[in-house]
Coordinates of C-alpha atoms and ligand atoms in Angstrom, one line a residue:
M1 CA -0.1 0.1 -0.2
N2 CA 1.5 3.0 -1.3
K3 CA 0.5 5.8 1.5
F4 CA 2.3 8.7 -0.8
N5 CA -0.8 7.8 -3.0
I6 CA -3.3 8.3 -0.5
L7 CA -1.9 11.5 1.1
K8 CA -2.2 12.9 -2.7
Q9 CA -5.5 11.8 -3.5
Y10 CA -6.5 13.4 -0.3
L11 CA -5.1 16.2 -0.6
V12 CA -6.1 17.2 -4.3
I13 CA -10.0 16.2 -3.4
K14 CA -9.9 18.5 -0.1
Y15 CA -8.1 21.2 -1.7
F16 CA -7.1 21.5 -5.1
R17 CA -10.1 19.9 -7.3
K18 CA -13.1 22.4 -6.5
F19 CA -15.8 23.3 -8.7
K20 CA -17.6 26.4 -8.9
T21 CA -20.2 25.5 -11.6
K22 CA -22.0 22.4 -12.7
E23 CA -20.6 23.5 -16.3
Q24 CA -16.9 23.3 -15.1
L25 CA -17.9 19.8 -13.3
E26 CA -19.3 18.4 -16.5
T27 CA -16.3 19.5 -18.7
Y28 CA -14.5 17.8 -16.3
Q29 CA -16.5 14.4 -16.0
N30 CA -16.3 14.5 -19.7
K31 CA -12.6 14.6 -20.0
K32 CA -12.3 11.9 -17.7
I33 CA -15.2 9.8 -19.3
A34 CA -13.6 10.5 -22.6
K35 CA -10.3 8.7 -21.6
H36 CA -11.8 6.3 -19.4
L37 CA -13.7 4.9 -22.5
K38 CA -10.8 4.6 -24.6
Y39 CA -8.7 2.4 -22.0
V40 CA -12.1 0.3 -21.2
V41 CA -12.7 -0.4 -25.0
R42 CA -8.9 -1.4 -25.4
T43 CA -8.9 -3.7 -22.2
S44 CA -12.1 -4.9 -21.7
P45 CA -13.5 -7.5 -24.2
F46 CA -17.0 -7.3 -22.8
Y47 CA -17.4 -3.7 -23.4
Q48 CA -15.4 -4.1 -26.8
E49 CA -18.2 -6.2 -27.8
L50 CA -20.6 -4.3 -26.1
Y51 CA -20.0 -1.0 -27.6
K52 CA -19.8 -2.5 -31.4
G53 CA -22.2 -0.3 -33.3
Y54 CA -21.6 2.9 -31.0
E55 CA -18.3 3.8 -32.1
D56 CA -19.2 7.1 -33.8
E57 CA -21.1 7.7 -30.0
I58 CA -17.7 7.0 -28.6
K59 CA -15.5 9.5 -31.3
I60 CA -17.7 12.4 -30.2
N61 CA -18.0 11.2 -26.2
N62 CA -21.6 11.1 -26.8
W63 CA -21.5 8.6 -23.7
A64 CA -25.0 9.1 -22.4
K65 CA -25.8 7.0 -25.5
L66 CA -24.3 3.9 -24.7
P67 CA -26.4 0.8 -23.5
V68 CA -27.0 0.1 -19.7
V69 CA -25.5 -2.6 -17.8
N70 CA -26.4 -4.2 -14.5
K71 CA -24.8 -6.6 -11.7
E72 CA -27.0 -9.2 -13.3
I73 CA -24.8 -8.8 -16.7
M74 CA -21.8 -7.9 -15.2
M75 CA -22.1 -11.4 -12.9
A76 CA -23.0 -13.1 -16.3
N77 CA -19.9 -11.8 -18.1
F78 CA -17.7 -11.8 -15.5
D79 CA -14.5 -13.4 -16.9
T80 CA -14.3 -10.9 -20.2
F81 CA -15.9 -7.7 -18.1
N82 CA -13.3 -7.2 -15.7
T83 CA -9.6 -6.1 -17.6
V84 CA -7.3 -8.0 -15.5
G85 CA -8.4 -11.4 -16.6
I86 CA -9.8 -12.9 -13.7
K87 CA -12.0 -15.9 -13.8
K88 CA -15.5 -15.9 -12.2
N89 CA -14.7 -19.7 -10.3
K90 CA -11.5 -18.1 -9.5
A91 CA -13.0 -15.0 -7.9
L92 CA -15.4 -16.8 -6.2
E93 CA -13.7 -19.7 -4.7
F94 CA -11.2 -17.1 -3.2
A95 CA -13.8 -14.8 -2.0
F96 CA -15.8 -17.6 -0.2
S97 CA -12.6 -19.2 1.7
A98 CA -12.3 -15.8 3.0
E99 CA -15.7 -15.3 4.4
K100 CA -15.5 -18.8 5.9
T101 CA -12.0 -18.1 7.8
R102 CA -13.0 -14.5 8.1
D103 CA -9.5 -13.7 7.0
F104 CA -9.7 -11.1 4.3
S105 CA -5.9 -10.1 4.5
S106 CA -4.9 -12.1 0.9
K107 CA -5.2 -10.9 -2.5
L108 CA -5.5 -12.5 -6.1
Q109 CA -2.9 -11.0 -8.2
N110 CA -3.0 -8.1 -6.3
I111 CA -6.4 -7.6 -6.4
S112 CA -8.3 -7.6 -3.7
I113 CA -11.9 -9.5 -3.5
G114 CA -15.0 -8.6 -2.3
L115 CA -18.6 -10.1 -2.1
S116 CA -21.9 -8.3 -2.0
S117 CA -24.9 -10.2 -1.1
G118 CA -27.8 -8.0 -2.3
T119 CA -30.8 -8.2 -0.8
S120 CA -32.3 -10.0 -3.6
G121 CA -29.8 -12.8 -3.1
N122 CA -27.4 -12.4 -6.1
R123 CA -24.6 -12.1 -5.4
G124 CA -22.2 -10.0 -6.6
I125 CA -17.9 -10.1 -7.1
F126 CA -16.0 -7.1 -6.9
L127 CA -12.5 -6.5 -7.8
V128 CA -9.9 -3.5 -6.6
S129 CA -6.4 -3.1 -7.5
D130 CA -4.1 -1.6 -5.0
E131 CA -4.1 1.5 -6.7
E132 CA -7.7 2.0 -6.8
S133 CA -7.8 0.9 -3.2
E134 CA -5.4 3.7 -2.4
M135 CA -7.4 6.5 -4.4
W136 CA -10.6 5.2 -2.6
S137 CA -8.9 5.8 0.9
G138 CA -7.4 9.2 0.0
A139 CA -11.3 10.4 -1.2
V140 CA -12.7 8.5 1.9
L141 CA -10.5 10.5 4.5
A142 CA -10.7 13.5 2.3
K143 CA -14.6 13.8 2.6
L144 CA -15.0 12.8 6.1
L145 CA -12.3 12.9 8.4
P146 CA -13.0 15.8 10.5
G147 CA -10.0 18.2 11.0
S148 CA -6.8 17.2 9.7
I149 CA -5.4 14.1 8.6
L150 CA -2.3 14.7 10.5
G151 CA -4.4 14.5 13.8
R152 CA -5.2 12.1 15.6
H153 CA -8.3 9.7 15.1
T154 CA -9.4 6.7 16.4
I155 CA -12.2 4.8 14.1
A156 CA -14.4 2.0 14.8
F157 CA -15.8 0.7 11.7
F158 CA -18.6 -2.3 11.8
L159 CA -18.7 -4.2 8.5
R160 CA -20.5 -7.0 7.5
A161 CA -17.3 -8.3 5.9
N162 CA -13.8 -7.0 6.3
N163 CA -12.4 -6.9 2.9
N164 CA -8.8 -5.6 1.8
L165 CA -10.6 -2.5 0.2
Y166 CA -11.3 -1.3 4.0
S167 CA -7.7 -2.3 5.4
S168 CA -5.8 0.4 3.7
T169 CA -6.7 3.7 5.5
E170 CA -4.1 2.6 8.9
N171 CA -1.1 4.8 9.6
G172 CA 0.5 6.1 12.9
R173 CA -2.0 8.6 13.8
I174 CA -5.3 7.3 12.3
R175 CA -6.1 3.8 14.1
F176 CA -9.0 1.9 12.1
H177 CA -10.6 -0.7 14.4
Y178 CA -12.7 -3.3 12.4
F179 CA -15.8 -4.7 14.1
D180 CA -17.3 -7.8 12.5
L181 CA -20.8 -7.5 12.5
F182 CA -21.4 -11.5 12.5
D183 CA -19.7 -11.7 15.7
D184 CA -22.1 -11.7 18.7
I185 CA -23.1 -8.2 19.5
N186 CA -22.2 -8.2 23.3
S187 CA -18.5 -9.1 22.7
H188 CA -18.1 -5.5 20.8
L189 CA -19.0 -3.5 24.3
S190 CA -15.8 -4.2 26.1
R191 CA -14.0 -3.6 23.0
L192 CA -15.5 -0.1 22.2
Q193 CA -14.8 1.2 25.6
K194 CA -11.5 0.1 25.6
I195 CA -10.4 1.9 22.2
E196 CA -12.7 5.0 22.7
P197 CA -13.1 5.8 19.4
T198 CA -13.5 9.4 18.1
I199 CA -15.1 8.0 15.2
L200 CA -17.8 5.6 14.8
I201 CA -18.9 4.0 11.3
G202 CA -21.5 1.6 11.0
P203 CA -25.0 0.7 9.7
P204 CA -27.7 2.6 11.4
S205 CA -29.3 -0.2 13.5
M206 CA -25.7 -0.9 15.2
L207 CA -25.3 2.7 15.8
R208 CA -28.4 3.0 17.3
K209 CA -27.6 -0.3 19.6
I210 CA -24.1 1.9 20.6
A211 CA -26.8 4.8 21.4
E212 CA -28.7 2.6 23.3
W213 CA -25.7 1.1 25.4
Q214 CA -25.0 4.8 26.0
T215 CA -28.4 5.3 27.4
E216 CA -28.1 2.4 29.8
N217 CA -24.8 3.9 31.1
V218 CA -23.1 0.7 30.6
L219 CA -21.0 2.5 27.7
K220 CA -19.7 5.7 27.9
L221 CA -18.0 7.2 24.5
R222 CA -17.5 10.6 23.5
P223 CA -17.0 9.9 19.6
K224 CA -16.4 13.6 17.6
K225 CA -18.1 11.8 14.2
I226 CA -20.7 9.3 13.4
I227 CA -21.1 8.1 10.0
S228 CA -24.1 5.9 9.1
V229 CA -23.2 3.1 6.5
A230 CA -24.8 0.4 4.5
E231 CA -28.6 0.4 5.3
V232 CA -31.0 3.5 4.8
L233 CA -31.0 6.2 7.5
E234 CA -34.3 6.4 8.6
D235 CA -35.1 9.5 10.8
I236 CA -36.7 7.5 13.4
D237 CA -32.9 5.9 14.0
R238 CA -31.6 9.3 13.1
G239 CA -33.1 11.3 16.0
Y240 CA -32.7 8.9 18.3
I241 CA -29.0 8.3 18.0
E242 CA -28.3 12.3 17.3
K243 CA -29.9 13.0 20.5
V244 CA -27.8 10.8 22.5
F245 CA -24.6 11.9 21.4
G246 CA -25.3 15.3 20.9
L247 CA -24.1 15.2 16.9
K248 CA -25.3 15.2 13.5
I249 CA -24.9 12.0 12.0
D250 CA -23.2 12.6 8.6
Q251 CA -24.1 9.7 6.1
V252 CA -22.1 8.2 3.3
Y253 CA -23.7 5.9 0.5
Q254 CA -21.4 3.1 -0.4
C255 CA -21.5 0.0 -2.3
T256 CA -19.2 -2.2 -3.5
E257 CA -19.8 -0.5 -7.2
G258 CA -18.2 2.7 -5.6
F259 CA -17.8 5.2 -3.0
L260 CA -21.2 7.4 -4.4
A261 CA -22.2 10.1 -2.0
S262 CA -21.2 11.7 1.4
T263 CA -22.9 14.7 3.4
C264 CA -21.5 18.2 3.6
S265 CA -21.4 20.3 6.6
Y266 CA -25.0 21.1 6.1
G267 CA -26.0 17.7 6.7
T268 CA -27.4 17.2 2.8
L269 CA -26.1 14.1 1.3
H270 CA -24.5 14.6 -2.1
I271 CA -23.2 12.3 -5.1
N272 CA -19.4 12.6 -5.1
E273 CA -19.3 13.8 -8.9
D274 CA -15.6 14.1 -9.0
L275 CA -15.4 10.4 -8.6
V276 CA -18.7 9.3 -10.6
V277 CA -21.5 10.6 -12.6
V278 CA -25.1 9.8 -12.2
Q279 CA -27.4 9.8 -14.6
K280 CA -31.1 9.8 -13.3
E281 CA -33.9 7.1 -14.5
Y282 CA -36.8 8.5 -13.0
L283 CA -39.7 6.7 -11.3
D284 CA -41.6 9.8 -10.1
Q285 CA -40.2 13.4 -11.7
E286 CA -42.5 14.9 -9.7
K287 CA -41.5 13.8 -6.5
G288 CA -38.1 13.2 -7.6
I289 CA -37.5 10.0 -7.2
F290 CA -35.0 7.9 -9.3
V291 CA -32.8 5.1 -10.1
P292 CA -29.3 6.0 -10.8
I293 CA -27.5 5.0 -13.4
I294 CA -23.9 5.2 -12.4
T295 CA -20.6 5.8 -14.7
D296 CA -17.6 5.6 -12.2
F297 CA -14.4 7.0 -14.4
T298 CA -11.9 5.8 -11.7
R299 CA -12.4 2.3 -11.5
R300 CA -10.1 0.2 -14.0
T301 CA -10.3 -3.4 -12.8
Q302 CA -13.8 -3.5 -13.3
P303 CA -15.4 -0.7 -15.2
I304 CA -18.6 0.6 -14.0
I305 CA -20.5 2.3 -17.3
R306 CA -23.8 3.4 -17.4
Y307 CA -24.5 0.4 -14.7
R308 CA -27.9 0.6 -13.5
L309 CA -28.0 0.4 -9.6
N310 CA -30.9 -1.5 -7.7
D311 CA -31.5 1.6 -5.1
L312 CA -34.3 4.6 -4.9
L313 CA -32.9 7.8 -4.3
I314 CA -34.8 11.0 -3.9
E315 CA -33.2 14.5 -4.9
K316 CA -33.4 17.5 -3.1
K317 CA -35.7 20.2 -4.3
D318 CA -33.8 23.4 -3.3
A319 CA -30.3 24.2 -3.7
C320 CA -27.9 23.1 -0.5
P321 CA -26.6 26.1 1.2
C322 CA -23.1 24.9 1.4
G323 CA -23.2 25.7 -2.7
S324 CA -21.6 22.7 -4.1
P325 CA -22.7 22.1 -7.4
Y326 CA -22.5 18.2 -6.8
L327 CA -26.1 16.9 -7.1
A328 CA -27.8 16.8 -3.7
L329 CA -30.2 14.4 -2.5
E330 CA -32.9 14.4 -0.1
R331 CA -32.5 10.7 1.1
I332 CA -31.8 7.4 0.0
D333 CA -35.0 5.6 -0.2
G334 CA -34.0 2.0 0.0
R335 CA -33.7 -0.9 -2.8
C336 CA -36.2 -1.3 -6.0
D337 CA -36.8 -4.5 -4.1
D338 CA -38.7 -3.0 -1.6
L339 CA -41.1 -1.3 -3.6
F340 CA -44.8 -1.9 -2.4
Y341 CA -47.6 -3.0 -5.0
G342 CA -51.3 -2.7 -4.8
Y343 CA -53.8 -3.4 -7.2
T344 CA -55.7 -0.4 -8.7
N345 CA -59.6 -0.1 -7.5
N346 CA -61.0 -0.8 -11.1
S347 CA -59.1 -2.3 -13.1
K348 CA -56.8 -4.5 -11.6
Q349 CA -53.8 -2.8 -12.6
I350 CA -50.6 -3.1 -10.3
K351 CA -49.4 0.5 -9.6
V352 CA -46.4 0.8 -7.1
I353 CA -46.1 2.6 -3.4
F354 CA -42.7 3.9 -2.8
P355 CA -40.9 3.4 0.9
D356 CA -41.1 7.2 1.6
F357 CA -44.9 6.9 1.8
I358 CA -45.2 4.1 3.7
R359 CA -42.3 5.9 5.9
R360 CA -44.5 9.1 6.2
A361 CA -47.7 7.4 6.9
I362 CA -45.9 5.2 10.3
M363 CA -44.6 8.5 11.5
K364 CA -47.8 10.5 10.7
A365 CA -49.7 7.7 13.0
S366 CA -47.9 8.5 16.3
D367 CA -44.6 10.3 17.6
N368 CA -44.7 7.6 20.3
I369 CA -43.5 4.9 17.9
S370 CA -39.7 4.0 18.8
E371 CA -38.9 1.2 16.1
Y372 CA -41.2 -0.1 13.2
K373 CA -41.1 -2.4 10.2
V374 CA -43.5 -2.7 7.6
I375 CA -43.5 -5.6 5.4
Q376 CA -45.5 -6.4 2.1
K377 CA -46.4 -10.2 2.3
D378 CA -48.6 -10.1 -0.8
F379 CA -50.5 -8.0 -2.9
L380 CA -52.9 -7.4 0.0
K381 CA -51.4 -8.5 2.7
I382 CA -49.2 -6.0 5.0
E383 CA -47.3 -6.8 8.4
V384 CA -46.6 -3.7 10.8
Q385 CA -44.3 -4.6 13.6
F386 CA -43.7 -2.1 16.3
E387 CA -42.4 -0.4 19.5
V388 CA -43.8 2.6 21.3
N389 CA -42.0 4.7 24.1
T390 CA -42.7 3.3 27.5
G391 CA -46.0 4.9 29.0
H392 CA -47.7 5.0 25.5
Y393 CA -50.5 2.5 24.7
E394 CA -50.2 0.0 21.6
D395 CA -53.7 -0.4 20.9
N396 CA -54.0 3.4 20.1
T397 CA -51.1 3.1 17.9
K398 CA -52.1 0.4 16.2
L399 CA -55.5 2.0 15.3
S400 CA -53.5 5.2 14.0
I401 CA -51.3 2.9 12.1
I402 CA -54.2 1.1 10.1
K403 CA -55.8 4.1 9.6
E404 CA -52.7 6.0 7.9
L405 CA -52.2 3.4 6.0
L406 CA -55.8 2.7 4.4
E407 CA -55.7 6.6 3.9
L408 CA -52.4 6.3 1.9
W409 CA -54.0 3.1 -0.2
E410 CA -57.1 5.4 -0.9
Q411 CA -55.5 8.1 -1.9
L412 CA -53.3 6.3 -4.2
Q413 CA -56.5 4.6 -5.8
L414 CA -55.6 1.3 -4.8
E415 CA -57.5 -1.9 -3.5
S416 CA -57.3 -2.0 0.5
P417 CA -54.7 -4.3 1.9
N418 CA -55.5 -6.7 5.1
I419 CA -53.3 -5.1 7.9
H420 CA -52.0 -7.2 10.7
F421 CA -49.4 -6.9 13.4
S422 CA -46.8 -9.0 14.8
A423 CA -44.0 -8.4 17.7
Y424 CA -41.2 -6.1 16.7
N425 CA -37.5 -8.3 16.1
R426 CA -35.2 -6.2 18.2
N427 CA -32.2 -8.1 17.1
P428 CA -29.6 -5.8 15.2
S429 CA -27.7 -8.8 13.2
A430 CA -25.7 -9.3 10.2
T431 CA -28.5 -9.2 7.7
K432 CA -29.6 -5.5 6.9
L433 CA -32.2 -3.6 8.8
R434 CA -34.8 -2.5 6.1
R435 CA -38.0 -0.8 7.8
V436 CA -39.6 -1.1 4.9
E437 CA -39.4 -4.5 2.9
C438 CA -41.4 -6.0 0.1
H439 CA -41.4 -9.6 0.4
L440 CA -43.6 -10.0 -3.2
K441 CA -41.5 -12.9 -5.0
Q442 CA -42.9 -11.4 -8.8
Q443 CA -40.7 -8.6 -9.9
F444 CA -42.0 -6.0 -12.5
E445 CA -39.1 -4.0 -13.5
G446 CA -40.0 -1.9 -16.2
K447 CA -43.9 -2.3 -16.2
I448 CA -44.1 -0.1 -13.3
H449 CA -46.0 3.5 -13.4
Ligands
LIG1 ZN1 -24.3 20.9 0.7

């Protein structure tokens, strides 16, 4: 690992590569993409084949016209997709063995290999070279580290699977401590107290657990920064954690496909447009809900070009006071898999219900709900789990929840579902917490309206 490269990237991103206007930013992105495309067409047999017939578009850098790919396409063409000749079987075998032994330190041909499970069960394999890993580390530090890189920082990082990708940011002053979310949750307690992290990074379900420990006085931490990753940060969890620590939570939108967004000093989540370009495939333009198609012009080993993610994002309507030209998000709304569906009243057509609507309905039902989950079991079957703050009655809350959800379905002119309740499952675990979750087997991609 080359520390000089990390520091260089840190300095460039933090101090030198600044864009005042959208035009400046787009000129930079287009220049980068043009150069990147040349490299990719030369080195990835998959893209070479895919772009046959698009030579003229590439010549004039009309990259927005190039075909869209996704995880399924990437995995189906793994061997020719990557530019370093790593075969899928070999990579899988390697990654599985690391997952099993929980030893993520070895590499294949100087390439780190990561697995992403994906909520719908389709595994993805991701390849990152040492150089890319250094660039990533520099970018993360530049965007997230409070104060200077020369200061002392102790970082507690909760991860589902450790990965070489993340182990590169250690140096004398900055200490990374990894916590494996597969370990028993209580084992983290004493370790946290011992290291006294100045920065806490983890999924909101884990951060919430830490905040609960703090409230119960079994833990006394004084972090300077708390960063939420990997799960949707719900207002209900954000409020609780911020209150306990008296800090504003920062957010990172990072997936195996790239370091996509991070919060500015005003707490707004901005796409890291100095690293990736995001195109919007709108599902609801008026509400600003879209699926991102990303182009990462920094990834050479496994090129991510016009790659459709399975996420739902909501753009921010008002400009952020920080003045950044980077695309501002209202929130990350979840996975496309967590869209709910209903039948229209008259024609039995299928219509989509966004997770954001469900969330608002629950929050409207009562101020006293401390935890919840809403699961669509079938078209007309909705399960709700919740807990209320002590001293409040569940029965009243149940009635309000039913009322709000039925009202939502009515507003959307959909056939009313049956709503039933079950006990809230409190255990944070290695599986991602999704407060709005759809179990419908059928997928209606491309048919939703
Ligand atoms: Zn901002």
